[in-house]
Structures are given as C-alpha cells and as structure tokens.
C-alpha cells in the first residue's frame, strides 16, 4: 500500500514508521501493536503484516475448500490472528463455512424489502442478518446484492432491489449499516453489472461509460459512501472486455479512487482468472480457494512480476477492515441463533413489502367471520422461504399458509386445501372453490441462481388453475409469490391480486395477516410488471442473452420504467405502484431550490376509514438536451397516517439528483436548465409539482 503521509497527523506517521520495524520484535513476543485496540486500524494492520512471514502472507490471500471448510480463511495462532469464516446471504444465513448449513431465519426475499421503499426496514433487515451471522460463527456475510434488474427474467432478481439505482442504493446503505452495527462485515455484491445468469462466467457486457455510471454503478456508490461496507465482491462477467475481478478501472480508479472505498475486495467463487491482472486491479482475497492466488501467484512473486509490497497492501486492507468492524478483536462464536425473536421481525417485514395490485369491490381484506375458505395452489401448502441457489436459507421456523389461515379463522370455519399443481388436480381445486365462501389461490414462479427464466409466465398449469377457480367462485383472491415480475393473463377475471414476493419462513402468518386486515399491504413495486414477454427493454438477442458471447446494452439509460416512459408503452403495472386498504390524497405541493439541492413538500391525507401507509414518490424530468430519460426517481417519503389525518412531508433532493455523468471529465456535473419536478404514487401516476432551474 502506498501511504500518503501528508494526510496523516505527524504523531500517527511516527507510529506507522515504528510499525514497519516490528517484525523482529514480534518474533520474540510483545510489543504486538496489532493487538492494541487504542491504535487506528490501519496502523495495527500494517504492524501485523510486517510481523508475518512470507508463507503466512500467502496463506491469507485465499480461502480453503476442503474437509469441513467451505468459506474459510485460516487464522495464524502465532500472531493471534483469528480465522475469517464467511457465509452467504442476502436473505438470511445461507451456505457458509459449515458442512451442514445451520437453520436460520429465512427473511423475505430482498425484492420484498425493496418493495417497502423504506431504509428503516432495511436497517432492521440488516440487523437480523448480521446478528444471526455472528451467532452462526461467521464474521462476514455476502450481502447485500444490489445488481439492477435489467432483465426481468434474470434468475437472481429476487436477491436484489429492483430496477432503480436510487432506490437500490438507499436501501443497500441502510442494510449495510444494520449488518455492521452487529460487528459483522457486510459485503456488497456483485461488482459490477452481474445482470444475467445466462453465460455469467464468460459473457462480455458492452456498456458505454455514461450508462455504466448512471445505472449500474450508482447504487454501488451509494452503498459504499452511505453504508461504508467492509467488503465488496467482484463479479463474474467481463465488462467491456475485462473480467470484473481484474478490472483496474472499476476496482482501482472508481471504487477506491473516486468513491474512497477503504475495505477489501473479495472474488466471487472462481471469478478470478489472471493473478497478475487481479493483483494490479486490487482484488484482495480469492474464494473459494487459491486457483489464482495460490501456486500461480507464488510463481509470479518468484519471477518478480508481482511485488511483495502489493501483497502487503492487500493484506493491510483486509486486516484493517476486520479490526475496524470488530471481527478481529471479537471473533464470532457459535451460539444459539435468536430465531424466535427474529421471526417476528421477519413476519412484519414480509407484510410491509407485500403489494396489493388489484382490489375490486373491496374484496380484501377478508372478513374474519368467513365460514368456509378454499386455499388452493402450489404455493399454498408450504411456506415459500426464498429462491434457489447460494442464497437459500434452511428455515429454522416456518409458518405454512393453510395452517396459518386455519388458526386465524378458528375452529368454526372450514378451510379446505387442494394443491391444484397438475392438470389432474385442478378439478379437485375447483370443487373446493365451489363449496367455499372465498377461494384463495396461491401461485408463484421459481427463480434460482445459475439460470434465467425462459418467460415471465407462471410455470406449469398455474394460469389454468387461476382461471378455473375464478370461474367456479367469483370471490377469488390470488396471492402471487414471485421473485420479480410475472405475467397475469387472468388479471381481469379476479377481484383481488396480492403480490407477496417470496415471504420467507413466516410466509403463512404474514400472508394471513394481510389477507384478513391485521396488517396492511405496505409495499410498492420496485420493478415494472410488463403485460407480455415481448414488452421489456432488452428484447433483442443482442441485448439479451447475447450473440457470440457478447451482450450489448444498446438500450443505454432506458432501463425499467425509464424505457416504458420513453417509448410510451403501458405495462401491466408501473414501477412504484401499489394499492392500500385505505385511500390517500396529495395536495399543496411546493418546490424550493437551495444550495444543497431542493426540497419538495406536500400534504398527505388519509381519506379512507383505515390507518395506512403512503409512499410519496418524487421524479425529476431533466432539461431538454441533457440526454436523460423522461423522468427518474429522485426522492421518496414513506408516511403512515390514521383515518382523517393530514401531514406535510418533506422530500430532500441532494445536488447529485441534478447531475449527469461526464465521461470525458470522469465526474458528475450539473445539468444546467429547467428541471420539472413530478409528484405521485407511481412512475405512471404523477402530477407536475413545480420546477427548478440549475444555472449554467
């Protein structure tokens, strides 16, 4: 590491100089400056690395994958260096450094968290994840995932925060702060543009610099600046010809140079290819083993093509991070996971993220005095705890939907269950629906890491099932458990549709609470729901899945709702949409410009008969000639109101909201001219609140 001495106080510089002479002293015992918690983390880490042998240094550059260890960097007993044990996220403690995955709280999928539009919810989410990570004996959790949902059929859309960089970055920063408040290292991933599973190991994503910064890096920057994560995971794909884990521009110039990231960079599993390029770019730790940073790196060091000073810098970054966050001085110890207490948080988060898409004739909430209910569908029998792949959580506590609905209604009501998951089973589901006061159909998709979906249509016979049940019982409510957008061809045939995402281990309790009005559906869509598979921005083969191993981001800035707005295409449901069990009115908007950006104020009133939460959304329309989409989200306020209550909320728009990326200067610059300020409850339901002029 090249230390910039002029930035350090003189006394600290002396300590650093002294640390460089500690190797000999350390061999005989104290003073061991790296164990002195009163010293700055970088000073301690520098002293530690100076005391290590070359063999010890090499052993700290990669994980081991053998025997009982799967995500593990061994410690150094001689120097009192604890091992670093790593677990996957981001929806709970998943596959980690254990032969048998521990049972943990299965949180609602991150896409459900995104639907809350609420940083406070993200912080609570992060605290559960961080607390259970430490309790499982791990010091780092690979979370959050902030990649943009460029391709709605992407296999890991459920793991991330949707299609808008502003929303994703705001939630990620809060999630990271929650995780790290527990003394656990958060690792934001996958840096960068890991937007499809198809050919993810080799695909070359061709993205122009402005699009890269404004759409695919903005949320990472917000996470780094606002959350200060200890680690960043570099991704699989190539970006403009260079693999992400050896991309010097991204890792060195942008991440560390432009954003000031002071943590360490870890590879995704086997995502590093060339040790020389990875070291030069700034990748510090390889997982799961030493394919690059093992024998190939030793040969490079012997040949002099990699310098030992570079190795030292890599280790200082990681050890300083472990010391700063608390993993080094307070190594995690396996204890009982607090899953009983965390189940309540998971249940509330799941309800807060559910989105009410349709509610004709006030079909919801259901009456608790119903005498008979048919609960049918493949997502009704057991809790949908999450998507597939490395983020899969082994749920310690499960609430299944049918059982939860039976508990809510009590012994006086009849609840019949029929899976209806095959053509042969649909008649039984229809028969149950005919005999019931209300039919609740629970359907869903099946996202998983490693593959993308072929279509947004619900798999199997689920569309047939919904139509058949709706024809048999006009009081049919559909609960969709999806990892992202799905097609709803029977939309007009049912009175109510609730998207519950992947609710996690508390699926049944959370869904029942919302269906019967014990909790409100508090979510809004963090991504657009198209009306057809063909109605998506990246709809040409060259855009997705790619031609000849290359994907071209030719839609540029027009991702998600930006594309629908620019092309004047009406989706099934727009970004930001969501109904409530009450109604709201926005009035008296004002816009005030000031040096720190602008402030939008609006009075929000609950005009209905129930308490509820409104999500006020502020969008900016850039001046003509700025080259921006028609509108983009710039601010959000979530406000809960009792019936008849009115409150004025303020949404602050920082200076960054009025800037565009200047490729030539490699910086954000103001876009001079008149900005239109829009206010509403979705990207498609906006009124003009005012305007702001940015001077030249």
XYZ file of C-alpha atoms in Angstrom:
696
model
C 0.000 0.000 0.000
C 1.305 3.427 -0.898
C 0.799 5.539 2.264
C 0.081 9.200 1.607
C 1.997 10.611 4.550
C 0.837 14.179 4.083
C -2.675 13.127 5.007
C -1.634 11.676 8.347
C -1.012 13.651 11.564
C 2.655 13.760 12.488
C 2.260 11.615 15.591
C 0.426 8.937 13.629
C 3.106 8.970 10.953
C 5.675 8.202 13.638
C 3.600 5.262 14.814
C 3.405 3.943 11.262
C 7.159 4.265 10.826
C 7.652 2.368 14.035
C 5.225 -0.318 12.903
C 7.490 -1.071 9.991
C 10.210 -2.214 12.381
C 8.018 -4.565 14.384
C 8.787 -7.760 12.525
C 11.808 -8.683 14.598
C 10.192 -7.663 17.855
C 7.074 -9.644 17.080
C 9.076 -12.819 16.583
C 10.121 -12.674 20.212
C 6.782 -11.557 21.611
C 5.399 -8.139 22.502
C 5.146 -5.339 21.653
C 2.373 -6.541 19.334
C 0.949 -3.290 18.095
C -1.759 -5.049 16.085
C -3.372 -6.167 19.349
C -3.534 -2.615 20.737
C -7.152 -1.549 20.221
C -6.324 2.071 21.009
C -4.391 2.428 17.741
C -6.049 3.162 14.372
C -6.979 0.045 12.407
C -4.589 0.795 9.525
C -1.680 1.225 11.958
C -2.480 -2.088 13.606
C -2.880 -3.900 10.291
C 0.407 -2.503 8.979
C 2.180 -3.743 12.104
C 0.594 -7.177 11.758
C 1.590 -7.624 8.129
C 5.134 -6.516 8.941
C 5.323 -9.319 11.531
C 4.155 -12.062 9.145
C 6.408 -14.453 7.276
C 6.041 -14.709 3.533
C 4.433 -18.108 3.903
C 1.895 -16.714 6.340
C 1.108 -13.878 3.955
C 0.476 -16.250 1.075
C -1.864 -18.318 3.228
C -4.018 -15.255 3.883
C -4.699 -14.363 0.235
C -7.267 -17.062 -0.493
C -9.740 -19.349 1.171
C -9.608 -23.103 1.544
C -12.225 -25.564 0.337
C -11.654 -28.950 1.830
C -12.932 -31.139 4.605
C -15.119 -29.196 6.995
C -14.297 -25.828 5.455
C -16.096 -24.217 2.525
C -15.740 -20.450 3.002
C -12.760 -20.146 5.285
C -9.519 -18.203 5.586
C -7.372 -19.839 8.296
C -6.011 -17.866 11.215
C -2.411 -17.556 12.409
C -2.122 -18.761 16.001
C 1.417 -17.444 16.405
C 0.231 -13.901 15.828
C -3.221 -14.240 17.431
C -4.908 -13.790 14.066
C -8.398 -15.343 14.100
C -9.764 -17.215 11.094
C -12.279 -15.472 8.846
C -15.414 -17.530 8.322
C -17.779 -16.388 5.577
C -21.442 -17.125 4.935
C -23.689 -16.356 2.030
C -26.650 -14.010 2.126
C -28.536 -11.895 1.380
C -31.903 -13.207 2.698
C -30.574 -14.810 5.862
C -27.653 -17.001 6.912
C -27.243 -19.366 3.987
C -24.441 -21.675 2.853
C -21.313 -20.837 4.820
C -18.254 -22.423 6.346
C -20.106 -25.446 7.673
C -20.503 -28.959 6.267
C -24.148 -28.778 7.366
C -25.926 -25.493 6.755
C -27.310 -24.075 10.014
C -31.004 -23.406 10.436
C -31.643 -19.656 10.488
C -34.348 -17.053 9.996
C -35.485 -17.047 6.379
C -36.150 -13.375 5.787
C -38.460 -12.250 2.991
C -36.561 -12.004 -0.287
C -34.623 -8.756 -0.795
C -37.022 -7.819 -3.614
C -39.742 -7.754 -0.924
C -37.558 -5.466 1.169
C -37.157 -3.224 -1.878
C -40.942 -3.014 -2.107
C -41.069 -1.294 1.285
C -39.174 1.714 -0.155
C -38.057 2.090 3.468
C -34.445 2.454 4.710
C -35.621 1.895 8.292
C -36.959 -1.518 7.267
C -33.658 -2.248 5.507
C -31.751 -1.432 8.702
C -33.937 -3.851 10.701
C -33.413 -6.463 7.991
C -29.658 -5.965 8.197
C -29.577 -6.269 11.974
C -31.285 -9.662 11.825
C -28.866 -10.822 9.158
C -25.812 -9.505 10.992
C -26.862 -10.855 14.390
C -27.537 -14.359 13.081
C -24.329 -14.323 11.030
C -22.281 -13.751 14.171
C -24.325 -16.265 16.151
C -23.585 -18.882 13.479
C -19.865 -18.264 13.986
C -19.246 -16.279 10.796
C -17.632 -12.862 10.524
C -18.653 -11.823 7.019
C -21.948 -12.139 5.174
C -22.045 -11.872 1.392
C -24.811 -9.262 1.282
C -26.459 -7.128 0.040
C -26.870 -7.827 -3.682
C -27.556 -4.543 -5.485
C -27.410 -5.509 -9.157
C -30.079 -3.836 -11.269
C -32.961 -5.923 -12.648
C -32.114 -5.137 -16.260
C -33.554 -8.456 -17.438
C -36.871 -9.240 -15.678
C -36.377 -12.981 -16.264
C -32.993 -12.937 -14.516
C -32.505 -15.819 -12.124
C -31.347 -13.610 -9.231
C -33.780 -10.721 -9.488
C -35.274 -11.890 -6.181
C -31.912 -11.330 -4.446
C -31.655 -7.648 -5.263
C -33.628 -4.408 -5.064
C -35.293 -3.989 -8.441
C -34.731 -1.721 -11.412
C -33.963 1.709 -9.958
C -30.417 2.712 -8.851
C -31.579 5.421 -6.440
C -33.898 3.058 -4.570
C -31.371 0.210 -4.553
C -28.560 2.403 -3.248
C -30.645 3.955 -0.500
C -31.799 0.574 0.796
C -28.371 -1.030 0.434
C -26.669 1.620 2.554
C -29.219 1.108 5.348
C -28.970 -2.690 5.100
C -25.172 -2.469 5.370
C -25.352 -0.182 8.390
C -27.718 -2.656 10.029
C -25.448 -5.623 9.340
C -22.282 -3.900 10.514
C -23.918 -2.484 13.655
C -23.713 -6.066 14.951
C -19.954 -6.372 14.379
C -20.383 -8.361 11.159
C -18.698 -7.419 7.891
C -21.160 -6.667 5.090
C -20.073 -7.436 1.541
C -21.955 -5.602 -1.206
C -22.134 -7.562 -4.456
C -21.730 -8.314 -7.374
C -19.448 -5.547 -8.628
C -20.439 -4.841 -11.326
C -23.249 -5.376 -13.872
C -23.916 -9.001 -12.879
C -27.320 -8.756 -14.539
C -27.968 -12.204 -16.003
C -27.245 -15.807 -15.122
C -27.012 -16.980 -18.726
C -23.291 -17.294 -19.563
C -22.478 -15.315 -16.430
C -18.958 -16.784 -16.144
C -17.850 -15.629 -19.576
C -20.279 -13.086 -21.026
C -18.779 -9.803 -22.217
C -21.097 -6.909 -21.400
C -20.588 -3.908 -23.642
C -21.764 -0.868 -21.705
C -20.991 2.740 -22.535
C -19.344 4.701 -19.732
C -22.277 7.003 -19.011
C -24.752 4.146 -18.743
C -22.323 2.201 -16.583
C -22.064 5.050 -14.075
C -25.644 6.295 -14.082
C -27.437 2.929 -13.999
C -25.109 0.106 -12.949
C -22.644 1.815 -10.585
C -24.807 4.454 -8.883
C -26.276 2.055 -6.319
C -22.824 0.641 -5.537
C -21.536 4.151 -4.966
C -24.446 4.933 -2.637
C -23.800 1.685 -0.757
C -20.091 2.444 -0.381
C -20.488 6.094 0.590
C -23.614 5.710 2.705
C -23.007 2.295 4.263
C -19.195 2.004 4.270
C -19.217 -1.773 3.782
C -16.164 -3.675 4.861
C -16.024 -5.670 1.643
C -17.059 -5.639 -1.991
C -17.432 -8.817 -4.060
C -16.222 -8.578 -7.645
C -18.405 -10.338 -10.180
C -18.152 -12.996 -12.887
C -18.807 -11.169 -16.171
C -16.464 -9.231 -18.376
C -17.249 -5.550 -18.680
C -16.084 -4.091 -21.974
C -13.681 -6.971 -22.479
C -12.150 -7.254 -18.994
C -13.213 -9.613 -16.218
C -14.665 -7.743 -13.247
C -12.184 -9.194 -10.733
C -9.243 -7.871 -12.719
C -10.835 -4.646 -13.908
C -8.411 -1.942 -12.809
C -10.696 0.885 -13.888
C -13.584 -0.409 -11.772
C -11.674 -1.619 -8.718
C -8.837 0.898 -8.527
C -9.952 4.071 -10.254
C -13.678 4.038 -9.486
C -14.172 2.018 -6.297
C -11.113 3.198 -4.397
C -10.195 6.345 -6.273
C -13.496 8.079 -6.987
C -15.533 6.675 -4.093
C -12.850 6.335 -1.407
C -13.627 2.703 -0.570
C -11.350 1.629 2.296
C -12.349 -2.023 2.674
C -11.216 -5.103 0.770
C -12.310 -6.778 -2.454
C -13.182 -10.479 -2.488
C -13.815 -12.549 -5.590
C -16.983 -14.416 -6.339
C -16.303 -18.162 -6.452
C -13.583 -18.785 -9.057
C -14.224 -15.394 -10.664
C -10.512 -14.544 -10.821
C -8.603 -15.661 -13.919
C -5.201 -13.942 -14.080
C -3.273 -13.368 -10.842
C -1.169 -10.536 -12.254
C -4.215 -8.647 -13.516
C -6.196 -9.307 -10.335
C -3.396 -8.013 -8.097
C -2.862 -4.956 -10.291
C -6.587 -4.193 -10.224
C -6.855 -4.506 -6.447
C -8.581 -7.822 -5.715
C -7.503 -8.721 -2.176
C -8.986 -12.127 -1.383
C -9.806 -15.087 -3.612
C -12.572 -17.573 -2.896
C -13.142 -20.405 -2.528
C -9.518 -21.499 -2.883
C -6.243 -20.468 -4.472
C -6.766 -21.125 -8.157
C -5.114 -17.759 -8.901
C -3.676 -16.625 -5.594
C -2.133 -19.993 -4.790
C 0.631 -21.528 -6.930
C 0.224 -19.068 -9.862
C 0.764 -16.090 -7.572
C 3.760 -17.737 -5.895
C 5.339 -18.164 -9.313
C 4.637 -14.530 -10.166
C 6.251 -13.374 -6.929
C 9.309 -15.536 -7.586
C 9.594 -14.106 -11.092
C 9.203 -10.543 -9.838
C 6.097 -9.811 -11.922
C 4.186 -9.229 -8.673
C 5.843 -7.336 -5.803
C 5.619 -8.302 -2.154
C 4.650 -4.722 -1.374
C 1.474 -5.306 -3.378
C 0.709 -8.378 -1.279
C 1.277 -6.350 1.875
C -1.186 -3.693 0.711
C -3.835 -6.342 0.014
C -3.474 -7.806 3.486
C -3.432 -4.440 5.241
C -6.756 -3.577 3.629
C -8.410 -6.764 4.846
C -6.972 -6.839 8.363
C -7.731 -3.146 8.890
C -11.339 -3.846 7.913
C -11.623 -6.782 10.311
C -10.208 -4.602 13.093
C -12.438 -1.616 12.310
C -15.662 -3.630 12.310
C -14.793 -5.909 15.220
C -14.289 -9.329 13.695
C -10.561 -9.383 14.550
C -10.843 -8.413 18.227
C -14.165 -10.115 18.913
C -14.184 -13.216 16.707
C -17.694 -14.656 16.265
C -18.513 -17.656 18.428
C -21.256 -20.145 17.659
C -24.256 -19.551 19.891
C -27.954 -20.244 19.590
C -29.457 -18.154 16.803
C -32.244 -15.830 18.073
C -34.720 -17.192 15.539
C -37.736 -16.939 17.847
C -37.331 -13.178 18.291
C -36.263 -12.658 14.684
C -39.342 -14.471 13.368
C -41.466 -11.533 14.468
C -39.266 -9.085 12.579
C -39.343 -11.304 9.503
C -43.143 -11.510 9.634
C -43.538 -7.728 9.869
C -41.043 -7.117 7.067
C -42.854 -9.586 4.826
C -46.186 -7.802 5.335
C -44.645 -4.358 4.832
C -43.324 -5.441 1.442
C -46.500 -7.056 0.065
C -48.050 -5.170 -2.844
C -51.790 -5.023 -3.376
C -52.148 -4.976 -7.162
C -55.923 -5.229 -7.535
C -58.833 -4.897 -5.135
C -62.155 -4.564 -6.924
C -65.273 -4.077 -4.793
C -63.090 -4.137 -1.669
C -62.563 -7.875 -1.932
C -59.779 -7.500 0.609
C -59.377 -7.583 3.499
C -61.319 -10.770 4.098
C -63.821 -10.987 6.904
C -62.602 -12.982 9.910
C -66.170 -14.311 10.193
C -65.974 -16.358 6.997
C -67.476 -19.819 7.422
C -65.591 -21.551 4.609
C -62.439 -20.859 2.600
C -60.762 -22.846 -0.147
C -56.988 -22.421 -0.163
C -55.532 -23.823 -3.353
C -52.410 -23.670 -5.450
C -48.817 -24.939 -5.440
C -47.666 -22.050 -3.204
C -50.305 -22.681 -0.539
C -49.279 -25.896 1.185
C -45.857 -24.869 2.485
C -44.027 -21.615 3.141
C -42.173 -20.172 0.156
C -38.984 -19.380 2.015
C -36.958 -17.987 -0.890
C -35.375 -18.516 -4.256
C -32.821 -21.120 -5.197
C -29.043 -21.178 -5.225
C -26.423 -19.993 -2.766
C -28.878 -17.656 -1.014
C -31.207 -20.481 0.006
C -31.832 -20.392 3.768
C -32.666 -23.502 5.779
C -35.571 -22.013 7.675
C -35.436 -22.584 11.417
C -39.082 -21.592 11.833
C -41.826 -21.954 9.242
C -45.382 -20.739 9.100
C -47.301 -22.513 6.340
C -50.232 -20.717 4.673
C -53.045 -23.238 5.109
C -52.237 -23.770 8.768
C -51.979 -20.016 9.382
C -55.363 -19.338 7.771
C -56.950 -22.101 9.845
C -55.528 -20.560 13.008
C -56.768 -17.111 12.019
C -60.348 -18.276 11.338
C -60.619 -20.694 14.228
C -62.471 -23.968 14.604
C -65.832 -22.555 13.498
C -64.676 -22.149 9.897
C -63.928 -24.818 7.308
C -60.666 -24.441 5.393
C -60.200 -26.857 2.510
C -56.840 -27.245 0.788
C -56.143 -28.533 -2.722
C -52.722 -28.102 -4.388
C -54.031 -27.930 -7.974
C -50.449 -28.171 -9.169
C -51.126 -30.531 -12.081
C -53.828 -30.749 -14.709
C -55.190 -33.838 -12.964
C -55.504 -31.979 -9.661
C -57.240 -28.872 -10.960
C -60.770 -30.413 -10.741
C -60.340 -31.015 -7.003
C -59.285 -27.406 -6.526
C -62.303 -26.215 -8.495
C -64.609 -28.394 -6.398
C -63.183 -26.951 -3.191
C -63.640 -23.425 -4.542
C -67.306 -24.022 -5.419
C -68.080 -25.074 -1.863
C -66.357 -22.058 -0.252
C -67.373 -18.500 0.539
C -63.973 -17.338 -0.729
C -61.243 -19.035 -2.761
C -57.615 -18.036 -2.159
C -55.288 -19.192 -4.951
C -51.559 -19.094 -4.178
C -49.271 -19.279 -7.194
C -45.659 -18.375 -7.885
C -42.569 -18.548 -10.039
C -39.286 -20.339 -9.397
C -36.205 -18.120 -9.615
C -32.801 -19.597 -8.905
C -29.174 -18.716 -9.213
C -27.497 -20.370 -12.170
C -30.245 -19.981 -14.753
C -32.641 -17.380 -16.051
C -36.338 -17.988 -16.623
C -37.445 -18.530 -20.206
C -40.595 -16.491 -19.684
C -42.325 -14.265 -17.155
C -45.339 -16.597 -17.332
C -46.142 -18.618 -14.236
C -44.744 -22.124 -14.764
C -46.850 -25.239 -15.205
C -50.636 -25.136 -15.121
C -50.967 -22.215 -12.717
C -52.672 -19.842 -15.157
C -55.210 -22.576 -15.981
C -55.752 -23.135 -12.272
C -56.487 -19.457 -11.563
C -58.947 -19.219 -14.445
C -60.733 -22.409 -13.481
C -61.085 -21.412 -9.823
C -62.200 -17.873 -10.726
C -64.880 -19.311 -12.999
C -66.112 -21.518 -10.154
C -66.081 -18.830 -7.469
C -66.317 -15.100 -8.271
C -64.900 -14.283 -4.814
C -61.408 -15.441 -5.791
C -58.300 -13.803 -4.353
C -54.915 -14.548 -5.957
C -51.726 -14.383 -3.917
C -48.628 -14.309 -6.125
C -45.352 -15.437 -4.576
C -42.748 -14.288 -7.035
C -39.130 -13.216 -7.152
C -39.954 -10.421 -9.555
C -42.347 -9.537 -12.320
C -44.753 -12.184 -13.630
C -47.437 -12.164 -16.306
C -51.061 -12.013 -15.128
C -53.202 -13.008 -18.143
C -56.250 -13.600 -15.881
C -55.921 -10.160 -14.311
C -59.440 -9.007 -15.229
C -61.053 -12.299 -14.149
C -60.371 -11.985 -10.403
C -61.306 -9.199 -7.988
C -58.091 -9.137 -5.934
C -54.386 -9.797 -6.514
C -51.731 -9.586 -3.804
C -48.032 -9.959 -4.617
C -46.316 -11.396 -1.547
C -42.925 -11.994 -3.285
C -41.014 -14.804 -1.529
C -42.286 -14.109 2.003
C -39.643 -16.179 3.818
C -40.138 -18.537 6.724
C -43.080 -16.557 8.101
C -45.000 -16.820 4.824
C -48.238 -18.162 6.300
C -48.505 -15.786 9.249
C -47.612 -12.736 7.147
C -49.939 -13.578 4.262
C -52.820 -14.374 6.616
C -52.269 -11.103 8.489
C -52.541 -9.100 5.263
C -55.464 -11.086 3.831
C -57.555 -10.536 6.960
C -56.513 -6.939 7.509
C -54.468 -7.479 10.674
C -51.623 -5.880 8.733
C -51.715 -3.670 5.681
C -50.069 -4.471 2.350
C -47.440 -1.762 2.677
C -45.379 -2.344 -0.460
C -44.959 -0.659 -3.824
C -43.491 -2.253 -6.940
C -39.689 -1.854 -7.152
C -39.830 -3.013 -10.767
C -42.228 -2.836 -13.695
C -44.682 -5.651 -14.401
C -44.936 -5.999 -18.214
C -48.097 -7.073 -19.978
C -46.207 -9.554 -22.192
C -42.791 -11.186 -22.512
C -42.062 -9.063 -25.571
C -42.779 -5.866 -23.659
C -39.372 -5.470 -21.992
C -36.481 -3.071 -22.689
C -33.817 -5.673 -23.549
C -35.932 -7.601 -26.072
C -33.448 -8.215 -28.896
C -30.998 -11.180 -28.850
C -28.004 -8.852 -28.987
C -29.244 -7.184 -25.798
C -30.108 -10.453 -24.084
C -28.970 -13.207 -23.849
C -26.258 -12.032 -26.223
C -24.743 -13.052 -29.526
C -21.349 -14.730 -29.742
C -20.757 -14.316 -26.028
C -21.344 -10.557 -26.129
C -24.269 -8.598 -24.689
C -24.753 -5.030 -25.858
C -26.514 -2.610 -23.543
C -27.868 -0.696 -26.512
C -30.921 0.497 -24.550
C -28.398 2.629 -22.640
C -30.152 4.614 -19.881
C -33.618 3.282 -20.737
C -33.880 0.556 -18.114
C -37.143 -0.441 -16.458
C -39.727 2.313 -16.145
C -37.424 4.730 -17.993
C -37.899 2.640 -21.155
C -41.682 2.403 -20.768
C -41.894 6.172 -20.322
C -39.630 6.949 -23.272
C -41.398 4.508 -25.604
C -44.873 5.422 -24.316
C -45.622 1.775 -23.591
C -48.199 0.981 -20.907
C -47.129 -2.022 -18.788
C -49.475 -4.172 -16.744
C -48.344 -2.380 -13.579
C -45.866 0.511 -13.411
C -42.874 0.932 -11.143
C -43.890 2.309 -7.747
C -47.497 1.086 -7.982
C -49.359 -0.334 -5.031
C -52.849 -0.056 -3.533
C -53.815 0.207 0.117
C -56.766 -0.741 2.299
C -57.378 2.990 2.629
C -57.108 5.960 0.251
C -54.803 8.964 0.149
C -54.714 12.432 -1.343
C -51.683 14.595 -2.104
C -52.149 18.355 -2.071
C -50.370 21.704 -1.779
C -47.023 20.724 -3.299
C -44.150 23.217 -3.139
C -40.620 23.080 -4.514
C -37.790 25.147 -3.047
C -34.325 25.352 -4.601
C -31.291 25.826 -2.360
C -27.551 25.247 -2.499
C -27.908 21.751 -1.041
C -30.282 20.757 -3.866
C -34.023 21.174 -3.471
C -36.830 20.316 -1.081
C -40.271 19.151 -2.162
C -43.070 19.480 0.361
C -46.540 18.025 0.030
C -49.506 17.493 2.288
C -50.553 13.847 2.513
C -54.016 12.995 3.771
C -55.615 9.680 4.662
C -59.067 9.996 3.112
C -60.226 6.487 3.973
C -61.528 4.637 7.008
C -58.446 2.621 7.965
C -54.901 3.513 9.008
C -52.411 3.067 6.213
C -49.067 3.947 4.687
C -48.487 6.044 1.599
C -45.214 6.095 -0.325
C -44.747 9.565 -1.796
C -42.512 9.461 -4.864
C -40.673 12.414 -6.432
C -39.373 12.170 -10.001
C -37.224 14.609 -11.962
C -37.534 15.476 -15.628
C -34.182 16.782 -16.859
C -33.762 19.788 -19.166
C -34.070 19.183 -22.872
C -30.698 18.287 -24.305
C -29.408 16.608 -21.146
C -29.800 13.200 -22.784
C -31.691 11.722 -19.838
C -34.867 9.575 -19.734
C -38.200 11.419 -19.428
C -38.346 11.006 -15.642
C -36.362 9.277 -12.935
C -36.902 8.661 -9.242
C -35.107 11.227 -7.091
C -36.758 11.026 -3.670
C -39.157 9.009 -1.528
C -41.064 9.525 1.711
C -42.998 6.781 3.485
C -45.685 8.122 5.809
C -48.209 6.281 7.984
C -51.497 8.055 8.728
C -54.627 7.359 10.742
C -58.050 7.925 9.141
C -58.610 11.622 8.500
C -55.046 12.564 9.417
C -53.084 15.024 7.253
C -49.362 15.609 7.419
C -46.875 17.676 5.443
C -43.833 15.664 4.415
C -40.565 16.980 3.037
C -38.527 15.124 0.428
C -34.986 16.405 0.055
C -33.276 16.136 -3.312
C -29.465 16.354 -2.997
C -27.291 18.154 -5.557
C -26.411 14.790 -7.107
C -30.031 14.411 -8.263
C -29.460 17.272 -10.720
C -26.232 15.940 -12.215
C -25.221 13.700 -15.107
C -22.069 11.676 -15.650
C -19.392 13.444 -17.710
C -17.373 10.711 -19.407
C -14.591 12.985 -20.611
C -14.021 14.547 -17.190
C -14.842 11.337 -15.287
C -17.038 13.166 -12.809
C -20.616 14.187 -12.110
C -21.524 17.637 -13.411
C -24.694 19.739 -13.045
C -27.102 19.686 -15.977
C -27.973 23.368 -16.457
C -31.523 24.324 -17.306
C -35.076 23.823 -16.099
C -35.944 20.616 -14.248
C -39.546 19.537 -13.921
C -40.467 18.082 -10.544
C -43.177 15.413 -10.531
C -45.025 14.034 -7.538
C -47.222 10.969 -7.216
C -47.650 7.350 -6.153
C -46.081 5.540 -9.131
C -43.961 6.289 -12.180
C -47.150 6.420 -14.260
C -49.358 8.420 -11.888
C -47.671 11.780 -11.454
C -48.678 15.395 -11.319
C -46.387 18.329 -12.001
C -45.387 19.787 -8.661
C -43.172 22.544 -9.988
C -39.798 23.231 -11.487
C -36.228 24.028 -10.512
C -33.670 25.848 -12.622
C -29.992 24.928 -12.386
C -27.837 27.829 -13.599
C -25.041 27.427 -16.086
